[in-house]
PDB file of C-alpha atoms and ligand atoms in Angstrom:
ATOM      1  CA  MET A   1      52.380 -39.884-108.334  1.00 49.00           C
ATOM      2  CA  ALA A   2      51.088 -39.591-111.875  1.00 57.00           C
ATOM      3  CA  VAL A   3      48.261 -37.201-111.200  1.00 65.00           C
ATOM      4  CA  ASN A   4      48.897 -34.948-114.169  1.00 61.00           C
ATOM      5  CA  SER A   5      47.585 -37.387-116.750  1.00 63.00           C
ATOM      6  CA  ASN A   6      43.877 -37.492-117.434  1.00 68.00           C
ATOM      7  CA  ALA A   7      43.486 -40.814-115.623  1.00 70.00           C
ATOM      8  CA  PRO A   8      40.759 -40.785-112.957  1.00 81.00           C
ATOM      9  CA  LEU A   9      42.048 -39.733-109.561  1.00 93.00           C
ATOM     10  CA  THR A  10      41.214 -41.493-106.338  1.00 96.00           C
ATOM     11  CA  ALA A  11      40.141 -39.570-103.252  1.00 97.00           C
ATOM     12  CA  ARG A  12      43.223 -40.985-101.555  1.00 96.00           C
ATOM     13  CA  GLN A  13      45.475 -39.416-104.197  1.00 97.00           C
ATOM     14  CA  VAL A  14      43.733 -36.087-103.688  1.00 97.00           C
ATOM     15  CA  MET A  15      44.252 -36.224 -99.920  1.00 97.00           C
ATOM     16  CA  GLN A  16      47.782 -37.589 -99.942  1.00 96.00           C
ATOM     17  CA  ASP A  17      49.348 -35.191-102.409  1.00 96.00           C
ATOM     18  CA  ALA A  18      50.137 -32.411 -99.910  1.00 97.00           C
ATOM     19  CA  SER A  19      49.503 -31.544 -96.277  1.00 97.00           C
ATOM     20  CA  VAL A  20      47.006 -28.817 -97.211  1.00 98.00           C
ATOM     21  CA  ILE A  21      44.271 -28.489 -99.823  1.00 98.00           C
ATOM     22  CA  PRO A  22      43.679 -24.771-100.415  1.00 98.00           C
ATOM     23  CA  VAL A  23      40.002 -23.762-100.319  1.00 98.00           C
ATOM     24  CA  ILE A  24      39.799 -21.016-102.923  1.00 98.00           C
ATOM     25  CA  VAL A  25      37.152 -18.358-103.602  1.00 98.00           C
ATOM     26  CA  LEU A  26      37.654 -16.514-106.891  1.00 98.00           C
ATOM     27  CA  HIS A  27      35.583 -13.590-108.128  1.00 98.00           C
ATOM     28  CA  ASP A  28      37.800 -12.560-111.046  1.00 98.00           C
ATOM     29  CA  LEU A  29      38.737 -14.840-113.913  1.00 98.00           C
ATOM     30  CA  ALA A  30      41.990 -12.914-114.368  1.00 98.00           C
ATOM     31  CA  HIS A  31      43.170 -14.138-110.955  1.00 98.00           C
ATOM     32  CA  ALA A  32      42.743 -17.851-111.649  1.00 98.00           C
ATOM     33  CA  VAL A  33      45.822 -18.732-113.666  1.00 98.00           C
ATOM     34  CA  PRO A  34      48.464 -16.619-111.856  1.00 98.00           C
ATOM     35  CA  MET A  35      47.069 -17.790-108.504  1.00 98.00           C
ATOM     36  CA  ALA A  36      47.239 -21.449-109.561  1.00 98.00           C
ATOM     37  CA  ARG A  37      50.800 -20.980-110.850  1.00 98.00           C
ATOM     38  CA  ALA A  38      51.796 -19.412-107.526  1.00 98.00           C
ATOM     39  CA  LEU A  39      50.342 -22.306-105.535  1.00 98.00           C
ATOM     40  CA  VAL A  40      52.080 -24.856-107.758  1.00 98.00           C
ATOM     41  CA  ALA A  41      55.375 -22.941-107.446  1.00 98.00           C
ATOM     42  CA  GLY A  42      54.960 -23.173-103.670  1.00 98.00           C
ATOM     43  CA  GLY A  43      54.469 -26.939-103.821  1.00 97.00           C
ATOM     44  CA  ILE A  44      50.666 -27.252-103.735  1.00 98.00           C
ATOM     45  CA  ARG A  45      48.991 -28.648-106.830  1.00 97.00           C
ATOM     46  CA  MET A  46      45.619 -30.039-105.610  1.00 98.00           C
ATOM     47  CA  LEU A  47      43.458 -26.905-105.772  1.00 98.00           C
ATOM     48  CA  GLU A  48      39.844 -26.711-104.571  1.00 98.00           C
ATOM     49  CA  VAL A  49      38.070 -23.867-106.344  1.00 98.00           C
ATOM     50  CA  THR A  50      34.726 -23.399-104.623  1.00 98.00           C
ATOM     51  CA  LEU A  51      31.496 -22.956-106.580  1.00 98.00           C
ATOM     52  CA  ARG A  52      30.641 -19.790-104.699  1.00 97.00           C
ATOM     53  CA  SER A  53      30.841 -17.152-107.381  1.00 97.00           C
ATOM     54  CA  PRO A  54      29.526 -16.736-110.910  1.00 98.00           C
ATOM     55  CA  GLN A  55      33.129 -16.889-112.141  1.00 98.00           C
ATOM     56  CA  ALA A  56      34.070 -20.167-110.418  1.00 98.00           C
ATOM     57  CA  LEU A  57      33.445 -22.522-113.337  1.00 98.00           C
ATOM     58  CA  ALA A  58      35.326 -20.306-115.788  1.00 98.00           C
ATOM     59  CA  CYS A  59      38.204 -20.159-113.301  1.00 98.00           C
ATOM     60  CA  ILE A  60      38.259 -23.964-113.070  1.00 98.00           C
ATOM     61  CA  GLU A  61      38.269 -24.190-116.850  1.00 98.00           C
ATOM     62  CA  ALA A  62      41.142 -21.714-117.184  1.00 98.00           C
ATOM     63  CA  ILE A  63      43.274 -23.509-114.600  1.00 98.00           C
ATOM     64  CA  ALA A  64      42.556 -26.911-116.159  1.00 98.00           C
ATOM     65  CA  LYS A  65      43.606 -25.640-119.584  1.00 98.00           C
ATOM     66  CA  GLU A  66      46.487 -23.352-118.730  1.00 98.00           C
ATOM     67  CA  VAL A  67      48.174 -24.768-115.627  1.00 98.00           C
ATOM     68  CA  PRO A  68      49.000 -28.377-116.467  1.00 97.00           C
ATOM     69  CA  ASP A  69      50.977 -28.894-113.260  1.00 97.00           C
ATOM     70  CA  ALA A  70      47.898 -28.113-111.160  1.00 98.00           C
ATOM     71  CA  VAL A  71      45.080 -30.563-110.459  1.00 97.00           C
ATOM     72  CA  VAL A  72      41.946 -28.500-110.123  1.00 98.00           C
ATOM     73  CA  GLY A  73      38.875 -29.649-108.257  1.00 98.00           C
ATOM     74  CA  ALA A  74      35.526 -28.070-107.431  1.00 98.00           C
ATOM     75  CA  GLY A  75      34.481 -27.281-103.888  1.00 98.00           C
ATOM     76  CA  THR A  76      31.032 -26.492-102.498  1.00 98.00           C
ATOM     77  CA  VAL A  77      29.503 -29.161-104.753  1.00 98.00           C
ATOM     78  CA  ARG A  78      25.947 -29.446-103.390  1.00 98.00           C
ATOM     79  CA  SER A  79      23.937 -30.956-106.245  1.00 98.00           C
ATOM     80  CA  ALA A  80      24.138 -33.276-109.227  1.00 98.00           C
ATOM     81  CA  ALA A  81      24.053 -30.193-111.447  1.00 98.00           C
ATOM     82  CA  ASP A  82      27.100 -28.760-109.638  1.00 98.00           C
ATOM     83  CA  ALA A  83      28.982 -32.021-110.229  1.00 98.00           C
ATOM     84  CA  ALA A  84      28.097 -32.075-113.929  1.00 98.00           C
ATOM     85  CA  ALA A  85      29.092 -28.432-114.415  1.00 98.00           C
ATOM     86  CA  ALA A  86      32.357 -28.939-112.534  1.00 98.00           C
ATOM     87  CA  ALA A  87      33.309 -31.962-114.637  1.00 98.00           C
ATOM     88  CA  LYS A  88      32.429 -30.118-117.847  1.00 98.00           C
ATOM     89  CA  ALA A  89      34.698 -27.248-116.785  1.00 98.00           C
ATOM     90  CA  GLY A  90      37.581 -29.681-116.284  1.00 97.00           C
ATOM     91  CA  ALA A  91      37.524 -30.368-112.542  1.00 98.00           C
ATOM     92  CA  ARG A  92      39.237 -33.642-111.623  1.00 97.00           C
ATOM     93  CA  PHE A  93      37.789 -33.999-108.132  1.00 98.00           C
ATOM     94  CA  ALA A  94      34.920 -32.649-106.044  1.00 98.00           C
ATOM     95  CA  VAL A  95      34.545 -31.628-102.422  1.00 98.00           C
ATOM     96  CA  SER A  96      31.130 -31.233-100.790  1.00 98.00           C
ATOM     97  CA  PRO A  97      30.213 -29.552 -97.504  1.00 98.00           C
ATOM     98  CA  GLY A  98      27.826 -32.433 -96.714  1.00 98.00           C
ATOM     99  CA  TYR A  99      26.840 -35.717 -98.311  1.00 97.00           C
ATOM    100  CA  THR A 100      23.824 -36.860-100.293  1.00 97.00           C
ATOM    101  CA  ARG A 101      23.439 -39.990-102.383  1.00 97.00           C
ATOM    102  CA  ALA A 102      22.528 -37.809-105.376  1.00 97.00           C
ATOM    103  CA  VAL A 103      25.824 -35.936-105.181  1.00 98.00           C
ATOM    104  CA  GLY A 104      27.751 -39.190-104.730  1.00 97.00           C
ATOM    105  CA  GLN A 105      26.044 -40.770-107.750  1.00 97.00           C
ATOM    106  CA  ALA A 106      26.542 -37.675-109.897  1.00 98.00           C
ATOM    107  CA  CYS A 107      30.251 -37.564-109.095  1.00 97.00           C
ATOM    108  CA  ARG A 108      30.618 -41.251-109.975  1.00 96.00           C
ATOM    109  CA  ASP A 109      28.702 -40.649-113.227  1.00 96.00           C
ATOM    110  CA  GLN A 110      31.019 -37.748-114.055  1.00 95.00           C
ATOM    111  CA  GLY A 111      34.227 -39.597-113.166  1.00 95.00           C
ATOM    112  CA  LEU A 112      34.974 -37.169-110.331  1.00 97.00           C
ATOM    113  CA  SER A 113      36.458 -38.478-107.129  1.00 96.00           C
ATOM    114  CA  LEU A 114      34.567 -36.986-104.186  1.00 98.00           C
ATOM    115  CA  LEU A 115      35.566 -35.981-100.679  1.00 98.00           C
ATOM    116  CA  PRO A 116      32.154 -35.924 -98.975  1.00 98.00           C
ATOM    117  CA  GLY A 117      31.685 -33.615 -96.008  1.00 98.00           C
ATOM    118  CA  VAL A 118      30.655 -35.122 -92.673  1.00 98.00           C
ATOM    119  CA  ALA A 119      30.194 -33.768 -89.161  1.00 98.00           C
ATOM    120  CA  THR A 120      28.465 -36.642 -87.314  1.00 98.00           C
ATOM    121  CA  GLY A 121      28.786 -40.392 -86.857  1.00 98.00           C
ATOM    122  CA  SER A 122      25.579 -41.031 -88.808  1.00 98.00           C
ATOM    123  CA  GLU A 123      26.909 -39.039 -91.758  1.00 98.00           C
ATOM    124  CA  ILE A 124      30.141 -41.034 -91.706  1.00 98.00           C
ATOM    125  CA  MET A 125      28.129 -44.262 -91.726  1.00 98.00           C
ATOM    126  CA  MET A 126      26.001 -43.060 -94.635  1.00 97.00           C
ATOM    127  CA  ALA A 127      29.101 -42.163 -96.666  1.00 98.00           C
ATOM    128  CA  GLN A 128      30.769 -45.459 -95.745  1.00 98.00           C
ATOM    129  CA  GLU A 129      27.666 -47.368 -96.893  1.00 97.00           C
ATOM    130  CA  ASP A 130      28.244 -45.819-100.311  1.00 97.00           C
ATOM    131  CA  GLY A 131      31.901 -46.809-100.342  1.00 97.00           C
ATOM    132  CA  TYR A 132      33.624 -43.618 -99.179  1.00 98.00           C
ATOM    133  CA  THR A 133      36.562 -44.017 -96.831  1.00 97.00           C
ATOM    134  CA  GLU A 134      38.204 -40.595 -97.375  1.00 98.00           C
ATOM    135  CA  LEU A 135      36.021 -37.846 -95.938  1.00 98.00           C
ATOM    136  CA  LYS A 136      36.118 -34.119 -95.306  1.00 98.00           C
ATOM    137  CA  PHE A 137      35.393 -33.225 -91.677  1.00 98.00           C
ATOM    138  CA  PHE A 138      33.478 -29.953 -91.916  1.00 98.00           C
ATOM    139  CA  PRO A 139      33.310 -27.542 -90.191  1.00 98.00           C
ATOM    140  CA  ALA A 140      36.226 -29.039 -88.313  1.00 98.00           C
ATOM    141  CA  MET A 141      36.890 -26.576 -85.508  1.00 98.00           C
ATOM    142  CA  GLN A 142      33.255 -25.719 -84.937  1.00 97.00           C
ATOM    143  CA  ALA A 143      32.199 -29.400 -84.910  1.00 98.00           C
ATOM    144  CA  GLY A 144      34.705 -30.605 -82.329  1.00 98.00           C
ATOM    145  CA  GLY A 145      38.223 -30.126 -83.665  1.00 98.00           C
ATOM    146  CA  PRO A 146      41.044 -32.602 -83.032  1.00 98.00           C
ATOM    147  CA  ALA A 147      39.239 -34.081 -80.000  1.00 98.00           C
ATOM    148  CA  MET A 148      36.363 -35.163 -82.255  1.00 98.00           C
ATOM    149  CA  LEU A 149      38.759 -36.893 -84.645  1.00 98.00           C
ATOM    150  CA  LYS A 150      40.428 -38.711 -81.746  1.00 98.00           C
ATOM    151  CA  ALA A 151      37.009 -39.955 -80.609  1.00 98.00           C
ATOM    152  CA  TRP A 152      36.136 -41.107 -84.140  1.00 98.00           C
ATOM    153  CA  SER A 153      39.412 -43.025 -84.517  1.00 98.00           C
ATOM    154  CA  GLY A 154      37.888 -45.835 -82.410  1.00 97.00           C
ATOM    155  CA  PRO A 155      34.649 -46.712 -84.232  1.00 98.00           C
ATOM    156  CA  PHE A 156      35.741 -45.296 -87.585  1.00 98.00           C
ATOM    157  CA  PHE A 157      39.263 -46.779 -87.538  1.00 98.00           C
ATOM    158  CA  ASP A 158      39.133 -47.337 -91.313  1.00 98.00           C
ATOM    159  CA  VAL A 159      38.360 -43.733 -92.323  1.00 98.00           C
ATOM    160  CA  LYS A 160      40.827 -40.960 -93.210  1.00 98.00           C
ATOM    161  CA  PHE A 161      39.747 -37.351 -92.807  1.00 98.00           C
ATOM    162  CA  CYS A 162      40.549 -33.953 -94.292  1.00 98.00           C
ATOM    163  CA  PRO A 163      39.480 -31.512 -91.552  1.00 98.00           C
ATOM    164  CA  THR A 164      38.407 -28.177 -93.036  1.00 98.00           C
ATOM    165  CA  GLY A 165      36.847 -25.093 -91.483  1.00 98.00           C
ATOM    166  CA  GLY A 166      38.700 -23.059 -88.898  1.00 98.00           C
ATOM    167  CA  VAL A 167      42.044 -24.712 -89.671  1.00 98.00           C
ATOM    168  CA  THR A 168      44.947 -22.238 -89.546  1.00 98.00           C
ATOM    169  CA  PRO A 169      48.753 -22.388 -89.648  1.00 97.00           C
ATOM    170  CA  GLY A 170      48.518 -22.187 -85.833  1.00 97.00           C
ATOM    171  CA  ASN A 171      46.434 -25.328 -85.337  1.00 98.00           C
ATOM    172  CA  ALA A 172      47.114 -27.336 -88.520  1.00 98.00           C
ATOM    173  CA  LEU A 173      49.711 -29.531 -86.807  1.00 98.00           C
ATOM    174  CA  ASP A 174      47.189 -30.474 -84.094  1.00 98.00           C
ATOM    175  CA  PHE A 175      45.195 -32.097 -86.884  1.00 98.00           C
ATOM    176  CA  LEU A 176      48.024 -33.348 -89.100  1.00 98.00           C
ATOM    177  CA  SER A 177      49.631 -35.239 -86.217  1.00 97.00           C
ATOM    178  CA  LEU A 178      46.547 -37.466 -85.866  1.00 98.00           C
ATOM    179  CA  PRO A 179      46.790 -40.888 -87.533  1.00 97.00           C
ATOM    180  CA  ASN A 180      43.306 -40.599 -89.071  1.00 98.00           C
ATOM    181  CA  VAL A 181      44.093 -37.245 -90.736  1.00 98.00           C
ATOM    182  CA  ALA A 182      45.579 -37.373 -94.238  1.00 98.00           C
ATOM    183  CA  CYS A 183      45.610 -33.627 -94.897  1.00 98.00           C
ATOM    184  CA  VAL A 184      43.749 -30.465 -93.918  1.00 98.00           C
ATOM    185  CA  GLY A 185      41.825 -27.916 -95.956  1.00 98.00           C
ATOM    186  CA  GLY A 186      41.975 -24.178 -95.467  1.00 98.00           C
ATOM    187  CA  SER A 187      41.412 -20.841 -97.086  1.00 98.00           C
ATOM    188  CA  TRP A 188      44.438 -19.106 -95.560  1.00 98.00           C
ATOM    189  CA  LEU A 189      46.715 -19.881 -98.529  1.00 98.00           C
ATOM    190  CA  VAL A 190      44.736 -17.586-100.819  1.00 98.00           C
ATOM    191  CA  PRO A 191      43.778 -14.425 -98.903  1.00 98.00           C
ATOM    192  CA  ALA A 192      41.257 -12.182-100.634  1.00 98.00           C
ATOM    193  CA  GLU A 193      43.566  -9.180-100.282  1.00 98.00           C
ATOM    194  CA  ALA A 194      46.465 -11.019-101.947  1.00 98.00           C
ATOM    195  CA  LEU A 195      44.196 -11.775-104.894  1.00 98.00           C
ATOM    196  CA  ALA A 196      42.993  -8.174-105.048  1.00 98.00           C
ATOM    197  CA  GLN A 197      46.569  -6.886-105.020  1.00 98.00           C
ATOM    198  CA  GLY A 198      47.879  -9.519-107.433  1.00 98.00           C
ATOM    199  CA  ASP A 199      50.371 -10.504-104.746  1.00 98.00           C
ATOM    200  CA  TRP A 200      51.300 -13.872-106.231  1.00 98.00           C
ATOM    201  CA  ALA A 201      54.588 -13.951-104.325  1.00 98.00           C
ATOM    202  CA  ARG A 202      52.644 -13.940-101.050  1.00 98.00           C
ATOM    203  CA  ILE A 203      50.450 -16.816-102.205  1.00 98.00           C
ATOM    204  CA  GLU A 204      53.551 -18.756-103.279  1.00 98.00           C
ATOM    205  CA  THR A 205      55.123 -18.183 -99.853  1.00 98.00           C
ATOM    206  CA  LEU A 206      51.954 -19.264 -98.034  1.00 98.00           C
ATOM    207  CA  ALA A 207      51.810 -22.385-100.208  1.00 98.00           C
ATOM    208  CA  ARG A 208      55.453 -23.196 -99.549  1.00 98.00           C
ATOM    209  CA  GLU A 209      54.971 -22.860 -95.794  1.00 97.00           C
ATOM    210  CA  ALA A 210      51.832 -25.005 -95.943  1.00 97.00           C
ATOM    211  CA  SER A 211      53.473 -27.671 -98.075  1.00 96.00           C
ATOM    212  CA  GLN A 212      56.209 -27.982 -95.469  1.00 95.00           C
ATOM    213  CA  LEU A 213      53.805 -28.728 -92.609  1.00 96.00           C
ATOM    214  CA  ALA A 214      54.692 -32.222 -91.438  1.00 88.00           C
ATOM    215  CA  ARG A 215      52.184 -35.038 -91.463  1.00 82.00           C
TER     216      ARG A 215
HETATM  217  C1  3PG B   1      35.071 -23.364 -96.385  1.00 80.80           C
HETATM  218  O1  3PG B   1      34.329 -24.169 -96.911  1.00 80.80           O
HETATM  219  O2  3PG B   1      34.891 -22.146 -96.389  1.00 80.80           O
HETATM  220  C2  3PG B   1      36.258 -23.957 -95.779  1.00 80.80           C
HETATM  221  O3  3PG B   1      35.886 -24.731 -94.721  1.00 80.80           O
HETATM  222  C3  3PG B   1      37.311 -22.987 -95.428  1.00 80.80           C
HETATM  223  O4  3PG B   1      37.195 -22.625 -94.129  1.00 80.80           O
HETATM  224  P1  3PG B   1      38.283 -21.633 -93.512  1.00 80.80           P
HETATM  225  O5  3PG B   1      38.057 -20.308 -94.174  1.00 80.80           O
HETATM  226  O6  3PG B   1      37.959 -21.620 -92.066  1.00 80.80           O
HETATM  227  O7  3PG B   1      39.639 -22.217 -93.833  1.00 80.80           O
END
């Protein structure tokens, strides 16, 4: 898949690239590039850097400029301003913990594909009304886990989900084996202590193990 050009990505491309989208929290700009290289070396190139620290946008910018084999996106996008800042920093996609029309419109205006977060049937219907068929199920374990996705596969047969929140190597296959799950999201690939120690080999190993999870 030609995702390394600057052509706009689709949400489907974002979700289909690997079994796991790493949910990343960075507090140190110096960690961004070696971490992204480690994830790419382990077979994971769609990287969600969350807007949860003052350094997040600079980290996105550094990865976009210096790690051409990665495709960096912004997570925790909660406002139109977040979407604009993420696009300016070089993000290619956005992930939001919930969905509002303002965030959807801002992402379209910025050329960012969006995985909107949903946790209820009404939220799915709202996102579908605006044309979204690839959705993040958040917080997945807390909101009903695999059983919830099985229940949704009836009425929402035309939606694919990326469950995120409480997903671990121990339960990822319970999600990935479901026909309405395209991939999962999780923070376990980039542990805070591995970042603090500069343990890029550990992050590469975690990425390799995650990329080998069968869908
Ligand atoms: C988040 O937004 O923090 C993600 O859902 C990650 O959740 P996790 O830490 O449970 O993987």
